[in-house]
Each structure stands twice: as C-alpha cells, then as structure tokens.
PDB file of C-alpha atoms in Angstrom:
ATOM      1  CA  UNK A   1      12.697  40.282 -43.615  1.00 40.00           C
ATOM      2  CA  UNK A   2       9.566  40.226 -41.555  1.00 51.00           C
ATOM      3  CA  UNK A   3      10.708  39.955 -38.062  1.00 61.00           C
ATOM      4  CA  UNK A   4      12.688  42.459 -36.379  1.00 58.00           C
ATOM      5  CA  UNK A   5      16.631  42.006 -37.417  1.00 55.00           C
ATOM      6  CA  UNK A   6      19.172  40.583 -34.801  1.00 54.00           C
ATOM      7  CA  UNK A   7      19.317  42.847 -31.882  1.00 51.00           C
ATOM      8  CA  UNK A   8      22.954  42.564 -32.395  1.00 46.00           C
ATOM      9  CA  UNK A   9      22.753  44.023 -35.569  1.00 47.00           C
ATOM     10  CA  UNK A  10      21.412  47.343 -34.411  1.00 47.00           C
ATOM     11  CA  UNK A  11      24.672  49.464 -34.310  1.00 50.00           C
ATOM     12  CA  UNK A  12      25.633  50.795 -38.304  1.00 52.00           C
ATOM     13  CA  UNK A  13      29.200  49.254 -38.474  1.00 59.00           C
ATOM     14  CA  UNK A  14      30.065  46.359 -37.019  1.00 65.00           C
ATOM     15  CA  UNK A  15      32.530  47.768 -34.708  1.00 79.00           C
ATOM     16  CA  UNK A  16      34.243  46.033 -31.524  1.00 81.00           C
ATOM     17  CA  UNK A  17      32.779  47.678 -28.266  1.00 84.00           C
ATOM     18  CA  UNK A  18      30.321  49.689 -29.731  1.00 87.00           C
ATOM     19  CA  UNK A  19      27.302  50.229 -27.480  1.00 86.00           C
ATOM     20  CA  UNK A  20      23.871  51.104 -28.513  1.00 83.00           C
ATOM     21  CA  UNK A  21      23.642  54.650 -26.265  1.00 86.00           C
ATOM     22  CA  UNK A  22      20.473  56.476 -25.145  1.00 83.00           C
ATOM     23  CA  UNK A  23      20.127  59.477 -26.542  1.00 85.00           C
ATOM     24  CA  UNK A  24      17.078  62.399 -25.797  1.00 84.00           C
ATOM     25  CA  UNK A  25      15.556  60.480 -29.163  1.00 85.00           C
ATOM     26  CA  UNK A  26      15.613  57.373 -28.026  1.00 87.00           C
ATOM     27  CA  UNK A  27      14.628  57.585 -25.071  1.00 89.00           C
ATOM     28  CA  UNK A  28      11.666  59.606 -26.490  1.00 91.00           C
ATOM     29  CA  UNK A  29      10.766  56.903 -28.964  1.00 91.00           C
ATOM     30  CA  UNK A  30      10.961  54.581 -26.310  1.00 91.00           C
ATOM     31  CA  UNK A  31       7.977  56.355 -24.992  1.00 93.00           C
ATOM     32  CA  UNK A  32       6.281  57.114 -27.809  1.00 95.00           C
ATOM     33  CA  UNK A  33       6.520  53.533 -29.375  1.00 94.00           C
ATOM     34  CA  UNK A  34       5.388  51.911 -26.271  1.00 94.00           C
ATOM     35  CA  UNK A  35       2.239  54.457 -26.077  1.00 96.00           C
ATOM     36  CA  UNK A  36       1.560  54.041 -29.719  1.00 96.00           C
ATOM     37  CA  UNK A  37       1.189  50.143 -29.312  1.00 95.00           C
ATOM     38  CA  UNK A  38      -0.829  50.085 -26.058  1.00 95.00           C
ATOM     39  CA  UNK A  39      -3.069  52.467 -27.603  1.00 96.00           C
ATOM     40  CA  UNK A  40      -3.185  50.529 -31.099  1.00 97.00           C
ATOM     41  CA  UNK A  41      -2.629  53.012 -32.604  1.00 98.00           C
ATOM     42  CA  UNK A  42      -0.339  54.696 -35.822  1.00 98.00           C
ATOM     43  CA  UNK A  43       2.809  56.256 -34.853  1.00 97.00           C
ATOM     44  CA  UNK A  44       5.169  58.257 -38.160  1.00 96.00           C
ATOM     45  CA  UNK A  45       8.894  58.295 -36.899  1.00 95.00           C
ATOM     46  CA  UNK A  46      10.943  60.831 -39.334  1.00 94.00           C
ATOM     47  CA  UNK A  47      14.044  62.417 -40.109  1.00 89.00           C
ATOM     48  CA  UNK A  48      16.571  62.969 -42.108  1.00 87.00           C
ATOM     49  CA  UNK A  49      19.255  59.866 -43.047  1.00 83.00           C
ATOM     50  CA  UNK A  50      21.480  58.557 -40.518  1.00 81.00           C
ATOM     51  CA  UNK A  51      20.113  60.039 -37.474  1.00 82.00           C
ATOM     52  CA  UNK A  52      18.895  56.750 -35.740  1.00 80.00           C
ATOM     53  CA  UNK A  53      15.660  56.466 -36.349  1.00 86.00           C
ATOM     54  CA  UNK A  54      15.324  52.871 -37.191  1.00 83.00           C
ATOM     55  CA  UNK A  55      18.254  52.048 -34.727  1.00 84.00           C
ATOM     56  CA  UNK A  56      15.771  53.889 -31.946  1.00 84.00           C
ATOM     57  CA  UNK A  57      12.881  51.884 -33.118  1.00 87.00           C
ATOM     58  CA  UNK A  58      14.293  48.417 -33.656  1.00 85.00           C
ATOM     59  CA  UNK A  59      15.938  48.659 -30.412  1.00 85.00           C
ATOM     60  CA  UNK A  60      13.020  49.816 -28.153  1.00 86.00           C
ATOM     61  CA  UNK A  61      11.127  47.193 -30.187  1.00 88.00           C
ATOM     62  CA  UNK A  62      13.116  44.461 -29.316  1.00 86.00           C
ATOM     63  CA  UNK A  63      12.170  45.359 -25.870  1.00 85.00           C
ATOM     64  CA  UNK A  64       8.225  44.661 -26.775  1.00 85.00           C
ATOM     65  CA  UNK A  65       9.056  41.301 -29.035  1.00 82.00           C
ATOM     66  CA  UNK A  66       8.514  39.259 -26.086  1.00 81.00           C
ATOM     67  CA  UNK A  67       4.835  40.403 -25.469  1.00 84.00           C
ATOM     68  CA  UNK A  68       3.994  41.902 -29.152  1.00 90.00           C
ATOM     69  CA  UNK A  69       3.783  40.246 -32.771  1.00 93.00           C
ATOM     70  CA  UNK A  70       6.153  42.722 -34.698  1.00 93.00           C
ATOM     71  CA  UNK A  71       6.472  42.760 -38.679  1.00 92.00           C
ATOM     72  CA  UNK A  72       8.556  44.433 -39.861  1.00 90.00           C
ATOM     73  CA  UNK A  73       7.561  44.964 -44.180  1.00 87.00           C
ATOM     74  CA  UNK A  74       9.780  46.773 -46.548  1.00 82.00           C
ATOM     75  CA  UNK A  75       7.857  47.280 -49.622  1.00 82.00           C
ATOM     76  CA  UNK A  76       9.316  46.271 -52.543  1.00 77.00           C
ATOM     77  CA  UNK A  77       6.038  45.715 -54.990  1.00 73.00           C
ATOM     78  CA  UNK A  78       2.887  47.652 -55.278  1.00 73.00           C
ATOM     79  CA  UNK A  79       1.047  44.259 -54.316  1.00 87.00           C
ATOM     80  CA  UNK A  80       0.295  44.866 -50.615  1.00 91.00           C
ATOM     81  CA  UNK A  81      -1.993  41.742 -50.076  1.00 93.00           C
ATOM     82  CA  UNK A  82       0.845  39.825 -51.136  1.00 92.00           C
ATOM     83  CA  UNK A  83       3.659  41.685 -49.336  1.00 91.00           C
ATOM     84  CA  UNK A  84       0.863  41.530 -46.011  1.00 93.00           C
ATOM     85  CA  UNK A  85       0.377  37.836 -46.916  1.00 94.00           C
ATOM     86  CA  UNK A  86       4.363  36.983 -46.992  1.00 92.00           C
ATOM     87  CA  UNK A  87       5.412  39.336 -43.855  1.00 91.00           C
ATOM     88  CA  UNK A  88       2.603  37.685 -41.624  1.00 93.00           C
ATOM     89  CA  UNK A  89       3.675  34.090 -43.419  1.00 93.00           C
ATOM     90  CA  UNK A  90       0.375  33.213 -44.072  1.00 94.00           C
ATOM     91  CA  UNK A  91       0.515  29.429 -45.303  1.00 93.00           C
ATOM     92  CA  UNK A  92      -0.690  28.399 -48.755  1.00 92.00           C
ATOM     93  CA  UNK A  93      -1.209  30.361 -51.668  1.00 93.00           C
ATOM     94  CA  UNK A  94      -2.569  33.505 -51.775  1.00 93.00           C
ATOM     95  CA  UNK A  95      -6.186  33.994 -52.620  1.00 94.00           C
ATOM     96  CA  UNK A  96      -6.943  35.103 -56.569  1.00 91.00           C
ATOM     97  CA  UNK A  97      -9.550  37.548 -55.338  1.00 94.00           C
ATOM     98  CA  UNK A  98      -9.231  41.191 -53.867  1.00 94.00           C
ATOM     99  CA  UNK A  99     -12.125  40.149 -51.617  1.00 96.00           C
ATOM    100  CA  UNK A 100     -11.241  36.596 -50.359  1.00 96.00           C
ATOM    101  CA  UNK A 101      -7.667  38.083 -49.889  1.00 96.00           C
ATOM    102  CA  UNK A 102      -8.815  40.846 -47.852  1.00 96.00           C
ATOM    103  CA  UNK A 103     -11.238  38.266 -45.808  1.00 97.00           C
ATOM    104  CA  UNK A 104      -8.496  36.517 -45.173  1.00 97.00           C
ATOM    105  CA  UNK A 105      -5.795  39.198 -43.841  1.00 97.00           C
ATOM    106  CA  UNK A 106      -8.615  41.051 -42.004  1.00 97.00           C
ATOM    107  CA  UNK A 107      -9.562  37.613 -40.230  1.00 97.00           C
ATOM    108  CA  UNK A 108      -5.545  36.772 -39.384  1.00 96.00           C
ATOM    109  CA  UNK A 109      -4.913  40.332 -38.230  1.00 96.00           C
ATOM    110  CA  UNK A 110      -8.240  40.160 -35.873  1.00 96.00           C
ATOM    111  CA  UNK A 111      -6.572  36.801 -33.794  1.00 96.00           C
ATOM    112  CA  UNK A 112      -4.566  38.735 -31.799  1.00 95.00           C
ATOM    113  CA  UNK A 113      -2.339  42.285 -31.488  1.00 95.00           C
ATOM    114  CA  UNK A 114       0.193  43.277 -33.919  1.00 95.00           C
ATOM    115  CA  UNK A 115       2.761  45.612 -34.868  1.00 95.00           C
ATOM    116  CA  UNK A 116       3.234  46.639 -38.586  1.00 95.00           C
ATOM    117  CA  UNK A 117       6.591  48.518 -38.597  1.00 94.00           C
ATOM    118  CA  UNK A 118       6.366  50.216 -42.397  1.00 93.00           C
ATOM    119  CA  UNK A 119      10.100  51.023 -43.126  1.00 90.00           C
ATOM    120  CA  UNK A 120      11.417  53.444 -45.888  1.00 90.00           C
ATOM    121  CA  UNK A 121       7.408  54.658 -45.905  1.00 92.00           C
ATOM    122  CA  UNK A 122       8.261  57.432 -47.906  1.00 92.00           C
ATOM    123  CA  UNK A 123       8.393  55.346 -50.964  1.00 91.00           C
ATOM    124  CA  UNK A 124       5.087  54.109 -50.292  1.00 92.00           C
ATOM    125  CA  UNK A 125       2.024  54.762 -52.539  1.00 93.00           C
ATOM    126  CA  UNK A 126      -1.072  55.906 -51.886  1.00 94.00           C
ATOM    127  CA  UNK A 127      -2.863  52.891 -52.558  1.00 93.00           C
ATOM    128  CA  UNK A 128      -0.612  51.329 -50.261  1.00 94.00           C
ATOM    129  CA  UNK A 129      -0.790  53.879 -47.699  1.00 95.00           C
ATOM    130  CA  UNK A 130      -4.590  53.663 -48.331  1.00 96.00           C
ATOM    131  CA  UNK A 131      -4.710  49.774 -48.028  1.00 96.00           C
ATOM    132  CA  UNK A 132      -2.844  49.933 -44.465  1.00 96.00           C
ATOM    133  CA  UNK A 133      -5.418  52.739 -43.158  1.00 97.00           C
ATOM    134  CA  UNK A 134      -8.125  50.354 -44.611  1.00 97.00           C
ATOM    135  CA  UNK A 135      -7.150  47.079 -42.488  1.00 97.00           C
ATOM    136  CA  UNK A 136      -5.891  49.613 -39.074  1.00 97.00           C
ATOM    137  CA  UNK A 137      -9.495  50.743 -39.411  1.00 97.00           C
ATOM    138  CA  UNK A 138     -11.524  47.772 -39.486  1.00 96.00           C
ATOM    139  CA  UNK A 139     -13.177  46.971 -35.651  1.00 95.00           C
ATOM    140  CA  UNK A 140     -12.259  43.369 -35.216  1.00 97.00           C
ATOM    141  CA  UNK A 141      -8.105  43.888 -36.174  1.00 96.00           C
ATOM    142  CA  UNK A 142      -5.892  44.483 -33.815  1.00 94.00           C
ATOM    143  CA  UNK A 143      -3.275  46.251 -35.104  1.00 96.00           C
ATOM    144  CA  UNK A 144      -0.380  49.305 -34.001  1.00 97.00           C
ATOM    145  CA  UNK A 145       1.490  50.466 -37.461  1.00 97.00           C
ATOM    146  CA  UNK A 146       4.772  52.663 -36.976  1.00 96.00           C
ATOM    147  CA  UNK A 147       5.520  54.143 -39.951  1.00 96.00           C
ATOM    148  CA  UNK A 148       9.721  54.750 -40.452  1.00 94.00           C
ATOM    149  CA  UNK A 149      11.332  57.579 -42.803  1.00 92.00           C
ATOM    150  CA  UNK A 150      13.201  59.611 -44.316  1.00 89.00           C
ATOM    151  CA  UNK A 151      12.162  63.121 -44.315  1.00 82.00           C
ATOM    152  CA  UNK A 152       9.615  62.653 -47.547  1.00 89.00           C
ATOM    153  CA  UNK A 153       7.913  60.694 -45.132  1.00 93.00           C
ATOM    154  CA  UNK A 154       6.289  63.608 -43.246  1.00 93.00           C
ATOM    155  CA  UNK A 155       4.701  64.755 -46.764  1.00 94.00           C
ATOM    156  CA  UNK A 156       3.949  61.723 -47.789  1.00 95.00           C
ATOM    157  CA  UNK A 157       1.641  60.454 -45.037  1.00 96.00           C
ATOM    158  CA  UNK A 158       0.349  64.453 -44.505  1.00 96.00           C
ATOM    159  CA  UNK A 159      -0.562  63.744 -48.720  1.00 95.00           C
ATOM    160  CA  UNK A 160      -3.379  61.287 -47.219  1.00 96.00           C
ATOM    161  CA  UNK A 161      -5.829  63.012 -45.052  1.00 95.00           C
ATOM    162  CA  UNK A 162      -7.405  60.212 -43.923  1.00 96.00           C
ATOM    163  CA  UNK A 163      -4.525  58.250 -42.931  1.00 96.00           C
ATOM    164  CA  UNK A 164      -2.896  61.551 -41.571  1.00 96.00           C
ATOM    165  CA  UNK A 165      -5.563  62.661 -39.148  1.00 96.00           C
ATOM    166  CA  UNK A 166      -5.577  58.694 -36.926  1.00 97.00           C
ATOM    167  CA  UNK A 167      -1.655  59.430 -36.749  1.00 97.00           C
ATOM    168  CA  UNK A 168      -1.760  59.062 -32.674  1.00 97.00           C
ATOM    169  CA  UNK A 169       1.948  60.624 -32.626  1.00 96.00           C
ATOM    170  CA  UNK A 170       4.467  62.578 -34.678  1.00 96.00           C
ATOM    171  CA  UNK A 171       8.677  62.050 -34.187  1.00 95.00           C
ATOM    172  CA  UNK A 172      10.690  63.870 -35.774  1.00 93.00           C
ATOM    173  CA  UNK A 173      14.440  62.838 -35.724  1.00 89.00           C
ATOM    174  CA  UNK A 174      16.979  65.690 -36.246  1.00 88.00           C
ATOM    175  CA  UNK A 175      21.066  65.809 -35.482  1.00 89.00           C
ATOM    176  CA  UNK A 176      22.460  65.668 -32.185  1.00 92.00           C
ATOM    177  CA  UNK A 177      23.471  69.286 -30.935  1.00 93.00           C
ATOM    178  CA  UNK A 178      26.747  69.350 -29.672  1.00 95.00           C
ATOM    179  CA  UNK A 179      26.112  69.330 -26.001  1.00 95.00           C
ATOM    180  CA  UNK A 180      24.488  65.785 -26.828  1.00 93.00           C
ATOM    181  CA  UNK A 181      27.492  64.559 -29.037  1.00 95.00           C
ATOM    182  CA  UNK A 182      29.727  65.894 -25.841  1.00 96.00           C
ATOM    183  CA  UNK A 183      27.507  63.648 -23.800  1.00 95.00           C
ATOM    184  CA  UNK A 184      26.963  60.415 -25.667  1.00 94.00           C
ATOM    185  CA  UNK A 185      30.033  60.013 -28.000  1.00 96.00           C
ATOM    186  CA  UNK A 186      32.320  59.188 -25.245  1.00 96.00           C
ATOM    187  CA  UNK A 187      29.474  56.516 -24.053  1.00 94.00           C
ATOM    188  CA  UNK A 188      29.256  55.009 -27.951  1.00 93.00           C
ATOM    189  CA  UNK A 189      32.842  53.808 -27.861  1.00 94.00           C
ATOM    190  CA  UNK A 190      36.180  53.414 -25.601  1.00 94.00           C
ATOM    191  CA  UNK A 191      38.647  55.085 -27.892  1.00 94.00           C
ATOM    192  CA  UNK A 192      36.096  58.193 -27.342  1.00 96.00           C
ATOM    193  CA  UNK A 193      36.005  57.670 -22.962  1.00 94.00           C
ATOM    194  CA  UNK A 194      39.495  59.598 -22.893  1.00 93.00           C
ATOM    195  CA  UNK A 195      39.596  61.782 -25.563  1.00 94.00           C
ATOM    196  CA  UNK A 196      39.439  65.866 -25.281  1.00 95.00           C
ATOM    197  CA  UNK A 197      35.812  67.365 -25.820  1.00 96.00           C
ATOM    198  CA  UNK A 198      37.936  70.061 -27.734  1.00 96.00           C
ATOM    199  CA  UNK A 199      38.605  67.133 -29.883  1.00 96.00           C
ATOM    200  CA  UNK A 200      35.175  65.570 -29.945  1.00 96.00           C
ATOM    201  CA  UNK A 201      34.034  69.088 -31.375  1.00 97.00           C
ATOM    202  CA  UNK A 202      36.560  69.470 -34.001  1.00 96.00           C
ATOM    203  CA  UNK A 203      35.274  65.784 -35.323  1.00 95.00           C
ATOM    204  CA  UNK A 204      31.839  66.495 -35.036  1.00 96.00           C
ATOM    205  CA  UNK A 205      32.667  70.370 -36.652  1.00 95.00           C
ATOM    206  CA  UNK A 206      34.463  68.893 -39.788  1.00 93.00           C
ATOM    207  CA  UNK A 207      32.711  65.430 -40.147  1.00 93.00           C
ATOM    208  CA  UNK A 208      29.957  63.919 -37.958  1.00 93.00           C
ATOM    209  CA  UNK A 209      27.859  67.299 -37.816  1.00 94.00           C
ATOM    210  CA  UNK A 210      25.830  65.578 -35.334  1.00 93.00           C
ATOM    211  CA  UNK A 211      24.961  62.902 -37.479  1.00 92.00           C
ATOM    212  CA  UNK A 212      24.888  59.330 -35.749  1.00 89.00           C
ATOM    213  CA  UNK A 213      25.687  57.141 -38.776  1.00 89.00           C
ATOM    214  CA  UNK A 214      28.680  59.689 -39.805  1.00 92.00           C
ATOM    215  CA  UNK A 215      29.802  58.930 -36.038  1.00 93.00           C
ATOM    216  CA  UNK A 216      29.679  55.304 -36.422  1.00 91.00           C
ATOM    217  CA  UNK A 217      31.875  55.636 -39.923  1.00 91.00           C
ATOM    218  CA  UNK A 218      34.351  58.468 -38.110  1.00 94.00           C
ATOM    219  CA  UNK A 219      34.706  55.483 -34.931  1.00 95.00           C
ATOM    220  CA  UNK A 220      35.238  52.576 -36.840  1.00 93.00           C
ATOM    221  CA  UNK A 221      38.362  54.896 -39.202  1.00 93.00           C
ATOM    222  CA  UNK A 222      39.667  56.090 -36.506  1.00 94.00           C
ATOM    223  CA  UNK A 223      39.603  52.397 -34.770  1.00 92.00           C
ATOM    224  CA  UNK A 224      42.041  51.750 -37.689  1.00 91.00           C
ATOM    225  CA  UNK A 225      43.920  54.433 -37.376  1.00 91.00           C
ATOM    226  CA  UNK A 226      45.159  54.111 -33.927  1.00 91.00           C
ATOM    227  CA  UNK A 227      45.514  50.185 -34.968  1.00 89.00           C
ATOM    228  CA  UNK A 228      47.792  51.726 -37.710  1.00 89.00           C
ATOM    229  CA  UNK A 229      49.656  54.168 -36.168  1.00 86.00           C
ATOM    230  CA  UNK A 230      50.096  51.841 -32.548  1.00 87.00           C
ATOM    231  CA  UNK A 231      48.939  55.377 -30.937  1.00 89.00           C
ATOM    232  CA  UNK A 232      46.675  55.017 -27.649  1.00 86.00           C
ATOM    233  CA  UNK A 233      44.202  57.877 -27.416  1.00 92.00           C
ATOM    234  CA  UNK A 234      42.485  59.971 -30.062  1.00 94.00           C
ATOM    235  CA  UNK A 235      44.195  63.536 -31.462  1.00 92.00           C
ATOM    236  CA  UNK A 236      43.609  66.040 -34.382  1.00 92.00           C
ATOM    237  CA  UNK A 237      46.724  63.880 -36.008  1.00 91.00           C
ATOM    238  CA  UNK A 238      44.367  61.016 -36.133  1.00 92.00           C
ATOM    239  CA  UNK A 239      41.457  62.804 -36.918  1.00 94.00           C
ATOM    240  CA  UNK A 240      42.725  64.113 -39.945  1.00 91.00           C
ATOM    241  CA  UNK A 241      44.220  60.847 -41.185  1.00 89.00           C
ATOM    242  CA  UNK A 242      40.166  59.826 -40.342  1.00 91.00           C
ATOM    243  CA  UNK A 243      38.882  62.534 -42.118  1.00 91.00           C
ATOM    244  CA  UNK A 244      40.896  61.934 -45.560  1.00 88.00           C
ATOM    245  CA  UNK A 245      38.934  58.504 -45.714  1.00 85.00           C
ATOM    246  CA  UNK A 246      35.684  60.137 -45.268  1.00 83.00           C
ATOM    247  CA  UNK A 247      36.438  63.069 -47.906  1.00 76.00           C
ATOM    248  CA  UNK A 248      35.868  65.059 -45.072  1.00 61.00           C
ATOM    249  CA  UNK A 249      37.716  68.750 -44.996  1.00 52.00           C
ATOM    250  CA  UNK A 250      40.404  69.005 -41.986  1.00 47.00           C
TER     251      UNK A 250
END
C-alpha cells in the first residue's frame, strides 16, 4: 500500500453505524500533523497498541490528501531505495547503483512536497532510519515524514541522535481515562447513546480499560448480542455474555 487506505476503512471492525469520534488525541494530532507538514518537518506519533494512533493519523490525513502527496510505506525489506522507489511508483526499473538510485529519488522527491508516513517504525533499522534522515535532509527535497508506532518506537528513533534531534514534534498516545470513555463511547456507536455510564464503566473496568481497539471488539459483540438475545438497550446481562467472547473476567 502506498497511498493512504480507504477513508472508510478507518474504524477497526467493520461495524454498522460506527463513527470515527474526536477524541483529546485526535484532535491533538490533527494539530500536530498539520504543523508538522507545513513546517516540513518530522513528526514520531507513539503509543501503545490499539489506542488510535494510526486511526488519528490516517484520518486527519485524509483531510490533507487533497493538497499533499501522502505515502504511506510499511517496510517489509531492508532495501529502502527499492521500498522508496515502489511507494513513490517510480516507472522503470530501479537503478543498479547506490548513487544513480539515490540521484534519482533525491531528484523525484525535490519536484514537489511530500508526506512519508513510516508505519510500524519501530521495526525499522538504523540504516533505514538513517537513509530517511539522509533524503529529509538534503536542501532541494521537499519532504514531511511522520513516523507511526508502537511504544519501541520512542527508543528506537531516540537510538539515532541525528535523526532524533530534527524530530519537530513528539505524540505520545496513551488510554482514554474514564471521563473520556464517558464522553466519547456513547458518540462511537448507537447501542452506547442510551446506555447507563454506570454501565459504560463496568465495560471499560473489566474489558476496554480505555483501550480504543478493545472498544471497537466489546461494540461489535455486544452488536450481536442484543441481535441474539432481541434485547433493545445495553445491561451487565449483555455485557457479560460480551465479555465471555473476549476472555474478559465479569
């Protein structure tokens, strides 16, 4: 994938009336994503699994695509040219030689501004990590990197000091509190509009713990549930019957 996926594949599950909500993080990345690629800058967006991060990027990104070349590059060889050379879908074959291949990307990435969205960047290497600082710092390119991960991605990228110290802004992505879950669950989905906060807790106490993805799983289980059962609104019955399927204590 080198474009930005479908916008309408942002949400986790693919769940009837699910709505992307704006959360304090999102909102925040909104910010910080938007000041990152005015400024051309590098941007490191981290946190621990499920708790939106890419779904905060990707969707404030799809707000940009219209004005902004976005790539997005998941590295899957230590070849960087040649990932580079596929995600910007370069035609031809790619050069033999570190230096013509270089000329070339350098030359591409100096026609006009891009975004280089680096996801899972804790896996990357140094040389690739290097490589990426290396083209970001030549004059003529115009490029913005945001660099997406889990939470090895903080000590990874700190692990480069060079690359480290032209990161414009740190994110760091951490569970909702429960004051936020009280706010935005009943937002994410209808069967949560109605339901009672003491309720929302007890979910979010035994299984979500704040966690977005583990919220999208909990919704779409209890969807079927109240399917299931033909019951209308949300209890502790159901939520137990939801928390079996997630191996989740009740």
């Amino acid at each position: 994938m080198t474009r930005l996926p479908p916008a309408s594949t942002d949400q986790y599950t693919a769940l009837p009336d699910a709505r992307l909500v704006t959360t304090p993080a999102l909102l925040t990345a909104r910010k910080n994503l938007t000041d990152t690629i005015n400024a051309r800058a590098m941007m490191c967006l981290h946190g621990d699994a499920g708790f939106g991060k890419t779904v905060a990027a990707t969707s404030c990104l799809h707000e940009l695509e219209a004005s902004e070349d976005i790539r997005r590059i998941t590295f899957h060889t230590r070849a960087v040219r040649h990932e580079l050379h596929a995600a910007l879908q370069l035609p031809g074959q790619p050069p033999r030689y570190a230096t013509e291949f270089d000329h070339l990307l350098k030359a591409t990435l100096a026609t006009h501004p891009r975004t280089l969205v680096l996801d899972e960047a804790q896996w990357l290497s140094s040389d690739q990590l290097e490589y990426i600082r290396y083209l970001w710092d030549d004059p003529y390119t115009q490029l913005a990197v945001i660099f997406i991960g889990g939470e090895g991605c903080h000590t990874t990228l700190r692990q480069e000091p060079m690359l480290s110290s032209r990161i414009f802004t740190w994110q760091h992505s951490s569970r909702l509190t429960l004051d936020e879950v009280q706010e935005v669950i009943p937002l994410y989905h209808p069967l949560w509009a109605d339901a009672d906060p003491e309720d929302i807790a007890f979910a979010d106490n035994r299984a979500a713990h704040g966690n977005f993805r583990n919220w999208a799983r909990l919704t779409a289980h209890t969807h079927t549930a109240l399917h299931r059962t033909g019951r209308t609104r949300v209890d502790q019955d159901v939520l137990r019957w939801t928390f079996s399927r997630l191996g989740a204590g009740a």
